[in-house]
Amino acid sequence: MSVEESWTTRIITEEEAGTAQSKSGFDPLTGIYHSLHQLGENFQIPTRHDIDTSTYVLSQFPHPDHAQTKVALIDLATNHQVNYSQLHRSIRALASGLYNGLGVRKGDVVFLLSQNSILYPTICLAIFSVGAILSPANPVNTKSEISKQIQDSGAKLVISAPEELHKLLEIGVPTLVTTRESNGDSLSVEELIEYSDPLELPQIGITQSDTAAILYSSGTTGTSKGVILTHSNFIAVMTLLKWSVFATSSQNDTFLCFIPIFHIYGLAFFGLGLFCAGITTVLMQRFDFQAMLDAVQAYKINNIPAVPPVILGLVKNIGSKVKCDLSSLRRVGSGAAPLSKELSDEFRRRFPWVELRQGYGLTESCAAATFFISDEQAKKHPASCGRLVPTFSAKIVDTETGSALPPGRKGELWLKSPTIMKGYLGNEAATTATIDPDGWLKTGDMGYLDEDGFLHLVDRIKELIKHNGYQVAPAELEAILLGHPQVLDAAVIPVEDEEAGQIPMAYVVRAAGSELTEEQVIQFVANQVAPYKKVRRVGFISAIPKSAAGKILRKELVSHSQQITSKL
Ligand SMILES: CC(C)(COP(=O)(O)OP(=O)(O)OC[C@H]1O[C@@H](n2cnc3c(N)ncnc32)[C@H](O)[C@@H]1OP(=O)(O)O)[C@@H](O)C(=O)NCCC(=O)NCCSC(=O)/C=C/c1ccc(O)cc1
């Protein structure tokens, strides 16, 4: 019997819910909410200790009889197609080349600097195959941001797209380019794949508890930290993702990828998970609105894991400014930042044939913690980001008293599941502040679960700005501002923005006699950070409001900025 034939999702019946726990999944005895979904027998997470992410993903590929005809990836720019059989060979060949040719060993960190490309998943899975540790980065980061991450992660090898090489000149770590350069003499990933023998990769002895990747996140505090994710985290996420593909009847969809694979959202879907369901993905190097529309029409795209700014773009432009046939589209996902009820309702009104589902996840939870499997439920609960996915439990914790709250009561969301990170790299204090002794991840997000177990996020206690779904840490920008000789003090806050979600605004206290302008402050920061972190508005103030303990009172600045905006 195939997985498709025997698969059924199981939601506990109301009768069971009444006796075992409430309809919300809340257990009043423990204060814990449990997922109302179960994986079912075809989606069990492997418990064998001696299995790694790559072996698991390859074991889920289509049967060898179909692997040559089933396309895994299509490069939108060139229309180059890679089938599952070629992908399998490339992963094993590159792993063999990394191990035998370059001496990469278990535990070595490999830093990856590239936009999306059809080589990206091969590189990730080859790194996992040799037991090395993947550390991906955003290629728009500046030279100094990149050098900090390389140092912090302890990378032994860098794999870089040719156009990013100039940022790596003084790094002092061996570098492999992704693609052949016409005039370059460096060895490339493409050549390693071509000339290495996939059968020459020895048994490495990787276990599920070994570290697989280090991804960078600000967590609940300001500084960027390496999130340690293990093979068992990824194997659990792959199983959950495959489950969600079948639960949403998406197994025959053609997906479009423009979300970046260097973040967990893109990595979980397009670097790893969708291969476990035999999906075909059309891949864009980076987002471009018109190219996205052209791709949907040319490849009859059915499914787009997206982010709110893209959903807003579709609502604002299609029909009015841009003509486009989106009739092939069946499902659009939304993650990485809040999707408002208004935008969600408007999208459904404009595109009634498209199912829109919001999910919620963090780098620290190694992807989605909540999701909608039924479009009917998503329609009925447009302000929610779904129910806990299987294996997840949650607590809503009163931030004053520490008690666990029942449905409808707002507090900090804590999560537990096999996908929760091991901790932050070399940062015991941040790890213990974020994961409690019982393994609960404190998300820094405020919200509640309702009577039917749907999660509603209403606020954030972590000091984080979400610009286009990217994290911007105020503390990082404040440190840069304080480096300006005419800045006495500074604080950075989020300001709501229709298109990007939020933009960073800086409040600056100028030194006596200084005539520093808004434009100069913006430029000073822009020279030192990736474009998505730029300060986009500046207010000058005589003193930054602080608590007796010296903590910046950001809420006061936020309401000050709102007053100014409402007067404009
Ligand atoms: C598609 C977006 C929304 C817009 O793209 P964009 O229009 O190119 O804007 P960017 O924000 O990418 O680019 C910012 C700036 O960088 C520039 N840029 C850009 N790429 C370049 C370049 N390759 N060269 C050079 N300049 C460039 C770009 O021109 C621009 O410059 P400027 O106009 O000066 O601001 C893009 O921002 C985007 O993909 N955002 C998503 C980020 C993202 O995936 N975050 C996930 C974090 S992990 C997470 O939250 C997980 C959640 C989750 C939830 C649910 C689940 O089920 C699972 C997981």
XYZ file of C-alpha atoms and ligand atoms in Angstrom:
627
model
C 0.000 0.000 0.000
C 1.420 3.438 -0.899
C 1.712 6.230 1.612
C -0.935 8.177 -0.280
C -3.479 5.355 -0.150
C -3.143 4.611 3.506
C -2.626 8.107 4.797
C -5.229 9.724 6.993
C -4.787 12.606 9.379
C -6.214 11.958 12.792
C -7.739 14.741 14.803
C -9.049 13.595 18.145
C -12.830 13.415 18.302
C -14.819 15.835 20.431
C -15.793 12.948 22.704
C -12.159 12.010 23.257
C -11.293 15.654 23.681
C -13.920 16.038 26.354
C -12.523 13.200 28.434
C -8.788 13.349 27.836
C -8.381 17.078 27.462
C -10.425 20.044 26.303
C -11.070 20.880 22.623
C -8.090 23.196 22.826
C -5.756 20.351 23.758
C -5.290 21.992 27.175
C -4.685 19.716 30.131
C -5.696 21.613 33.291
C -3.710 19.238 35.502
C -0.393 20.118 33.895
C -1.158 23.468 32.236
C 0.111 22.023 28.945
C -1.534 22.226 25.519
C -0.965 19.150 23.361
C -1.217 18.953 19.586
C -4.648 17.877 18.362
C -3.044 16.196 15.358
C -1.223 12.907 15.215
C 1.359 11.821 12.671
C -0.274 8.492 11.794
C 1.612 5.274 11.206
C 3.159 6.319 7.865
C 4.883 9.354 9.246
C 6.688 8.069 12.296
C 9.904 9.847 13.230
C 12.743 7.297 13.001
C 14.054 6.382 16.442
C 17.230 4.613 15.196
C 20.148 6.434 16.714
C 22.593 5.900 13.827
C 20.881 7.881 11.086
C 21.723 11.346 9.748
C 19.615 13.952 7.952
C 21.037 13.179 4.530
C 20.558 9.404 4.768
C 17.002 10.036 5.923
C 16.194 12.491 3.099
C 17.735 10.202 0.456
C 15.731 7.263 1.822
C 12.543 9.248 1.144
C 13.368 10.012 -2.519
C 11.071 8.496 -5.155
C 11.786 4.826 -5.913
C 14.804 4.438 -8.294
C 12.382 3.286 -11.043
C 10.762 6.763 -10.993
C 13.697 8.900 -9.830
C 14.938 9.566 -13.375
C 11.621 10.871 -14.585
C 10.653 12.823 -11.474
C 12.052 16.364 -11.583
C 13.272 17.681 -8.231
C 14.446 21.176 -9.180
C 14.088 23.613 -12.066
C 16.283 26.707 -12.264
C 13.968 29.538 -13.320
C 16.818 31.569 -14.841
C 18.103 28.814 -17.162
C 15.303 26.215 -17.166
C 17.994 23.665 -16.201
C 16.248 20.669 -14.606
C 17.580 18.186 -12.057
C 15.776 14.892 -11.533
C 15.813 12.907 -8.283
C 18.323 10.425 -9.650
C 20.762 13.223 -10.607
C 20.195 14.930 -7.270
C 20.992 11.687 -5.437
C 24.218 11.253 -7.406
C 25.266 14.898 -6.934
C 24.806 14.755 -3.165
C 26.833 11.551 -2.787
C 29.516 12.723 -5.259
C 29.948 16.091 -3.554
C 30.089 14.396 -0.145
C 32.788 12.078 -1.476
C 34.687 15.061 -2.949
C 34.461 17.021 0.320
C 35.672 13.991 2.312
C 38.319 12.502 0.017
C 39.385 15.582 -1.940
C 39.224 18.347 0.659
C 39.553 16.365 3.894
C 36.306 17.649 5.431
C 35.574 15.579 8.532
C 32.766 14.981 11.028
C 32.311 18.056 13.240
C 34.001 20.512 10.815
C 31.913 23.631 10.272
C 31.312 24.570 6.621
C 30.171 28.143 6.051
C 27.884 28.626 3.037
C 27.496 32.025 1.367
C 25.189 32.035 -1.620
C 21.835 33.151 -2.921
C 19.379 30.405 -3.759
C 20.666 28.125 -6.501
C 19.888 24.603 -7.640
C 23.236 23.586 -6.136
C 22.192 24.840 -2.683
C 20.265 21.728 -1.522
C 23.041 19.460 -2.858
C 25.631 21.395 -0.861
C 23.572 21.232 2.364
C 22.895 17.501 2.036
C 26.523 16.706 1.089
C 27.745 18.563 4.190
C 25.339 16.519 6.340
C 26.474 13.295 4.613
C 30.053 13.702 5.855
C 28.911 14.642 9.365
C 30.138 18.216 8.897
C 28.140 21.168 10.233
C 26.351 23.570 7.883
C 26.418 27.283 8.716
C 24.569 29.282 6.048
C 24.535 33.090 5.803
C 22.688 35.821 3.974
C 24.886 36.893 1.033
C 23.766 40.521 1.360
C 25.549 40.681 4.720
C 28.547 42.990 4.884
C 32.136 41.811 5.023
C 32.321 42.431 8.765
C 29.003 40.641 9.496
C 30.256 37.657 7.502
C 33.648 37.610 9.145
C 32.008 37.665 12.622
C 29.842 34.641 11.742
C 32.770 32.727 10.271
C 34.795 33.337 13.428
C 31.981 32.580 15.841
C 31.047 29.332 14.110
C 34.710 28.232 13.867
C 34.311 27.436 10.149
C 37.045 25.251 8.596
C 35.850 25.699 5.006
C 33.838 28.346 3.180
C 31.692 27.516 0.167
C 30.861 30.738 -1.645
C 29.135 31.931 -4.800
C 31.769 33.594 -7.044
C 30.133 37.033 -6.741
C 30.589 37.005 -2.938
C 34.304 36.089 -2.966
C 35.404 39.719 -2.528
C 33.904 39.653 0.989
C 36.161 36.745 1.973
C 39.586 38.019 0.930
C 41.170 38.470 4.371
C 39.244 35.716 6.160
C 42.076 33.159 6.062
C 39.769 30.122 5.692
C 40.048 27.805 2.646
C 37.323 28.616 0.133
C 35.539 26.574 -2.494
C 33.434 28.382 -5.122
C 30.017 27.064 -6.073
C 30.259 27.480 -9.835
C 33.129 27.573 -12.312
C 34.351 31.040 -13.141
C 35.407 31.598 -16.738
C 38.709 33.185 -15.713
C 39.073 31.749 -12.212
C 41.417 29.007 -11.111
C 39.669 28.029 -7.839
C 38.143 24.591 -7.491
C 34.343 24.608 -7.698
C 31.506 22.560 -6.239
C 30.442 21.794 -9.822
C 33.843 20.224 -10.568
C 33.869 18.235 -7.330
C 30.464 16.803 -8.244
C 31.624 15.972 -11.771
C 34.920 14.301 -10.872
C 34.195 12.575 -7.525
C 32.984 9.002 -7.212
C 29.788 8.785 -5.131
C 30.722 5.232 -4.148
C 33.949 6.336 -2.472
C 32.282 7.887 0.551
C 33.137 5.733 3.597
C 30.808 5.014 6.534
C 31.151 8.033 8.820
C 29.222 7.024 11.931
C 26.887 9.988 12.328
C 24.211 9.803 15.022
C 20.974 11.709 15.449
C 22.366 13.611 18.424
C 25.293 15.025 16.428
C 25.154 18.694 15.454
C 23.989 19.194 11.856
C 23.795 22.975 11.475
C 24.410 26.329 13.101
C 21.984 29.023 11.961
C 22.173 32.562 13.295
C 19.273 34.203 15.136
C 18.859 37.059 17.608
C 16.695 34.915 19.880
C 14.923 36.915 22.564
C 17.886 39.227 23.185
C 19.836 41.590 20.970
C 22.918 39.795 19.818
C 23.169 37.323 16.978
C 23.696 33.785 18.259
C 24.444 30.448 16.637
C 21.431 28.133 16.979
C 22.651 24.538 17.275
C 20.384 22.155 15.370
C 20.991 18.418 15.465
C 20.295 15.676 12.947
C 17.414 14.560 15.168
C 15.901 18.081 14.964
C 16.040 17.993 11.151
C 14.812 14.399 10.868
C 11.786 15.299 13.001
C 11.143 18.431 10.889
C 11.394 16.442 7.638
C 8.834 13.971 8.931
C 6.499 16.792 9.985
C 6.896 18.586 6.682
C 6.122 15.438 4.730
C 3.088 14.925 6.951
C 1.916 18.485 6.259
C 2.310 18.038 2.469
C -0.005 15.015 2.570
C -2.334 16.581 5.154
C -2.889 19.540 2.796
C -3.141 17.327 -0.331
C -0.123 19.117 -1.821
C 1.822 16.010 -2.860
C 1.277 16.653 -6.579
C 1.844 20.417 -6.422
C 4.639 22.231 -8.233
C 6.193 24.614 -5.697
C 7.888 27.976 -6.270
C 10.889 28.921 -4.156
C 12.053 32.485 -3.677
C 12.265 32.530 0.098
C 15.922 32.305 1.059
C 17.255 28.809 1.742
C 19.841 30.241 4.160
C 17.041 30.753 6.714
C 15.211 27.940 8.456
C 11.912 28.549 6.605
C 13.561 28.059 3.198
C 15.983 25.387 4.407
C 13.228 23.239 5.919
C 11.027 23.421 2.812
C 13.366 23.718 -0.133
C 16.754 22.580 1.148
C 15.459 19.350 2.649
C 11.812 18.640 3.384
C 9.991 18.750 0.067
C 12.391 16.163 -1.363
C 10.959 13.739 1.207
C 7.596 14.102 -0.537
C 8.979 13.817 -4.100
C 7.989 17.400 -4.950
C 9.061 19.437 -8.006
C 10.285 22.945 -7.157
C 10.953 25.869 -9.498
C 13.736 27.858 -7.906
C 14.430 31.598 -8.124
C 17.834 32.991 -7.154
C 16.164 35.850 -5.357
C 12.752 37.448 -5.155
C 11.480 39.576 -8.002
C 7.766 40.315 -8.262
C 7.418 40.154 -12.039
C 9.668 37.090 -12.304
C 7.463 35.364 -9.714
C 4.333 36.049 -11.805
C 6.056 34.879 -14.994
C 7.156 31.685 -13.229
C 3.623 30.945 -11.993
C 2.284 31.199 -15.532
C 5.137 29.422 -17.311
C 5.387 26.461 -14.925
C 1.759 26.326 -13.739
C 2.896 26.781 -10.152
C 0.415 25.433 -7.583
C 2.041 26.198 -4.250
C 4.043 29.143 -2.882
C 5.432 29.221 0.661
C 5.541 33.009 0.994
C 5.832 35.903 3.433
C 3.338 38.743 4.146
C 5.026 41.431 1.955
C 4.645 39.160 -1.090
C 0.994 38.467 -0.248
C 0.446 42.231 0.035
C 2.144 42.691 -3.345
C -0.259 40.218 -4.957
C -3.310 41.901 -3.400
C -2.179 45.405 -4.399
C -0.995 44.761 -7.924
C -2.778 41.864 -9.578
C -5.741 42.904 -11.659
C -5.318 46.627 -11.104
C -1.729 47.347 -12.171
C -0.613 43.963 -13.487
C -2.490 41.399 -15.573
C -1.527 37.838 -14.789
C -3.087 34.375 -15.008
C -2.825 32.876 -11.532
C -5.390 30.132 -12.162
C -2.862 27.339 -11.512
C -2.231 28.563 -7.986
C -3.854 26.393 -5.298
C -2.036 27.133 -2.060
C -0.079 30.051 -0.601
C 1.618 29.758 2.774
C 2.590 32.648 5.008
C 5.363 32.577 7.588
C 8.270 34.564 9.074
C 6.125 37.583 10.113
C 2.527 38.249 11.200
C -0.165 38.192 8.513
C -2.982 40.569 9.418
C -6.623 39.482 9.338
C -7.370 42.345 6.920
C -4.701 41.237 4.444
C -5.716 37.625 4.787
C -9.418 38.467 4.166
C -8.555 40.661 1.188
C -6.347 37.978 -0.344
C -9.186 35.444 -0.071
C -11.630 37.883 -1.621
C -9.314 38.566 -4.562
C -8.132 34.996 -5.102
C -11.013 32.788 -3.909
C -9.572 29.662 -5.570
C -6.354 29.867 -3.522
C -6.017 28.369 -0.043
C -4.089 30.722 2.240
C -2.489 29.220 5.313
C -0.467 30.921 7.948
C 2.179 29.044 9.961
C 4.441 30.022 12.836
C 7.951 28.873 13.507
C 11.357 30.028 14.691
C 14.939 29.126 13.903
C 15.089 27.820 17.500
C 12.174 25.447 16.808
C 13.793 24.356 13.526
C 10.685 25.443 11.547
C 6.923 25.260 11.930
C 5.352 24.845 15.364
C 1.812 25.718 14.269
C 0.054 25.386 10.943
C -3.381 24.987 9.361
C -4.036 21.718 7.650
C -7.616 22.596 6.717
C -8.444 25.621 4.583
C -11.889 25.750 6.176
C -10.270 26.237 9.577
C -7.894 28.854 8.156
C -10.889 30.772 6.737
C -12.714 30.640 10.060
C -9.655 31.767 12.042
C -7.932 34.359 9.822
C -6.216 36.031 12.775
C -4.633 32.794 13.966
C -1.451 31.078 12.785
C -2.891 27.594 13.159
C -2.789 24.687 15.574
C 0.199 22.952 17.094
C 1.664 20.491 14.608
C 2.126 16.872 15.761
C 4.759 16.261 18.479
C 4.468 19.880 19.713
C 3.269 20.891 23.163
C 2.840 24.456 24.343
C 2.439 26.440 27.514
C 1.178 29.990 27.808
C 3.072 31.397 30.743
C 2.095 34.411 32.824
C 5.238 36.579 32.662
C 4.604 37.981 36.165
C 3.684 34.847 38.127
C 5.167 32.077 35.955
C 1.880 30.130 36.040
C 0.583 28.230 33.008
C -2.577 29.801 31.593
C -5.760 28.197 30.185
C -7.399 28.971 26.783
C -8.086 32.623 26.059
C -5.500 33.960 28.537
C -2.515 35.839 27.167
C 1.072 35.089 28.157
C 4.463 34.082 26.760
C 4.389 31.102 24.387
C 6.664 28.214 25.398
C 7.178 25.249 23.083
C 8.414 21.689 23.405
C 9.008 19.106 20.646
C 11.764 16.907 19.185
C 12.602 19.798 16.832
C 13.679 22.272 19.512
C 17.323 23.396 19.198
C 20.050 22.016 21.433
C 21.087 25.521 22.501
C 23.131 28.543 21.456
C 26.727 27.983 20.392
C 29.196 28.898 23.124
C 26.568 30.873 25.038
C 25.478 28.979 28.130
C 23.807 32.048 29.643
C 21.574 32.635 26.603
C 20.798 28.919 26.389
C 19.652 28.649 30.009
C 17.688 31.886 29.671
C 15.862 30.464 26.634
C 15.405 26.745 27.374
C 14.184 25.859 30.865
C 15.429 22.719 32.697
C 12.389 20.738 31.453
C 13.220 21.517 27.804
C 10.654 24.291 27.199
C 11.702 26.884 24.623
C 10.708 30.395 25.707
C 9.787 32.041 22.392
C 9.605 35.696 23.472
C 6.266 35.902 21.625
C 3.071 36.786 23.508
C -0.253 35.253 22.668
C -2.962 32.782 23.589
C -4.492 29.527 22.423
C -8.241 29.739 21.988
C -10.928 27.224 23.002
C -10.300 25.255 19.802
C -6.527 25.159 20.127
C -5.739 27.888 17.565
C -2.729 30.056 18.339
C -3.098 33.842 18.286
C 0.056 35.918 18.582
C -0.607 39.425 19.825
C 2.709 40.935 20.845
C 6.408 40.333 21.264
C 8.423 40.599 24.460
C 11.674 39.970 22.659
C 13.419 43.060 21.393
C 13.264 42.264 17.735
C 12.261 44.112 14.577
C 10.868 42.041 11.672
C 11.637 43.723 8.357
C 10.366 41.761 5.341
C 10.450 38.630 7.518
C 14.122 39.191 8.394
C 15.248 39.687 12.001
C 16.798 43.027 12.874
C 18.218 43.265 16.398
C 17.960 46.796 17.913
C 21.030 46.203 20.128
C 23.217 45.609 17.073
C 22.152 48.905 15.471
C 22.450 50.764 18.808
C 26.069 49.584 19.167
C 26.817 50.911 15.679
C 25.130 54.263 16.398
C 27.106 54.669 19.616
C 30.265 54.332 17.520
C 29.486 57.682 15.864
C 31.565 60.452 17.500
C 28.582 62.841 17.597
C 26.103 60.359 19.098
C 25.824 60.436 22.903
C 23.105 57.826 23.225
C 20.757 55.907 20.939
C 17.835 53.485 20.916
C 16.273 51.616 18.006
C 12.596 50.672 17.845
C 10.206 49.062 15.337
C 7.814 51.308 13.407
C 4.884 49.646 11.645
C 5.124 49.732 7.864
C 2.451 48.498 5.472
C 4.862 46.943 2.973
C 7.771 45.635 5.030
C 5.854 44.861 8.256
C 8.200 46.951 10.368
C 11.113 49.326 9.761
C 13.903 50.194 12.219
C 13.725 53.747 13.583
C 16.593 55.253 15.597
C 16.219 57.765 18.419
C 19.485 59.648 18.774
C 20.865 61.993 21.424
C 23.344 64.306 19.667
C 26.492 65.601 21.357
C 26.419 69.290 22.361
C 26.798 71.531 19.316
C 26.347 68.662 16.851
C 24.251 69.312 13.750
C 24.094 65.681 12.697
C 21.221 65.160 10.237
C 18.790 62.281 9.730
C 20.401 61.513 6.358
C 23.891 61.342 7.909
C 22.723 58.941 10.608
C 20.977 56.715 8.044
C 24.093 56.669 5.861
C 26.421 55.953 8.797
C 24.487 52.797 9.681
C 23.861 51.770 6.061
C 27.607 51.649 5.432
C 28.020 48.959 8.087
C 25.019 46.628 7.800
C 23.129 44.465 5.308
C 20.438 46.484 3.449
C 17.498 44.911 5.325
C 18.949 46.175 8.648
C 19.193 49.803 7.561
C 17.767 52.471 9.892
C 15.058 54.082 7.776
C 13.873 56.875 10.061
C 15.595 58.985 12.743
C 14.239 61.057 15.631
C 16.430 63.391 17.692
C 15.701 63.481 21.410
C 17.302 65.025 24.502
C 17.529 61.778 26.517
C 16.690 58.122 25.919
C 14.021 57.054 28.457
C 15.431 54.330 30.717
C 14.317 52.352 33.768
C 16.086 52.704 37.114
C 18.152 49.672 36.106
C 19.256 51.418 32.912
C 17.075 49.390 30.520
C 15.769 51.325 27.504
C 12.005 51.930 27.838
C 11.219 51.047 24.221
C 7.438 51.130 24.670
C 7.669 54.868 25.522
C 9.658 55.498 22.361
C 7.239 53.433 20.297
C 4.281 55.478 21.522
C 6.289 58.694 20.950
C 6.922 57.614 17.354
C 3.223 56.793 16.894
C 2.241 60.262 18.140
C 4.629 61.898 15.658
C 3.338 59.708 12.809
C -0.326 60.448 13.609
C 0.426 64.196 13.498
C 2.067 63.949 10.063
C 10.679 38.359 -0.687
C 11.046 39.420 0.335
C 9.893 39.632 1.286
C 11.288 40.752 -0.369
O 12.431 40.654 -1.205
P 13.124 42.003 -1.752
O 12.097 42.870 -2.366
O 14.301 41.636 -2.612
O 13.655 42.711 -0.446
P 14.807 42.159 0.552
O 14.363 42.423 1.938
O 15.179 40.774 0.277
O 16.004 43.055 0.188
C 16.389 44.113 1.049
C 17.436 44.907 0.373
O 18.525 44.065 -0.056
C 18.733 44.187 -1.425
N 19.083 42.880 -1.957
C 18.414 41.746 -1.778
N 19.017 40.723 -2.362
C 20.119 41.234 -2.947
C 21.189 40.700 -3.688
N 21.221 39.427 -3.977
N 22.176 41.518 -4.107
C 22.129 42.828 -3.786
N 21.154 43.384 -3.087
C 20.166 42.615 -2.668
C 17.408 44.684 -1.955
O 17.579 45.396 -3.158
C 16.946 45.602 -0.837
O 17.638 46.824 -0.813
P 16.915 48.196 -0.318
O 15.931 48.530 -1.393
O 18.022 49.157 -0.179
O 16.232 47.893 0.974
C 12.329 38.992 1.059
O 12.656 40.003 1.984
C 12.197 37.653 1.744
O 12.325 36.614 1.126
N 11.929 37.672 3.053
C 11.743 36.425 3.776
C 12.775 36.240 4.832
C 12.610 34.872 5.450
O 12.480 33.877 4.775
N 12.621 34.834 6.764
C 12.461 33.582 7.439
C 13.179 33.579 8.783
S 12.940 32.016 9.552
C 11.327 32.042 10.107
O 10.842 33.078 10.483
C 10.602 30.771 10.015
C 9.272 30.783 10.005
C 8.450 29.660 9.621
C 7.084 29.886 9.585
C 6.214 28.930 9.165
C 6.685 27.705 8.746
O 5.822 26.801 8.293
C 8.053 27.461 8.781
C 8.922 28.463 9.206
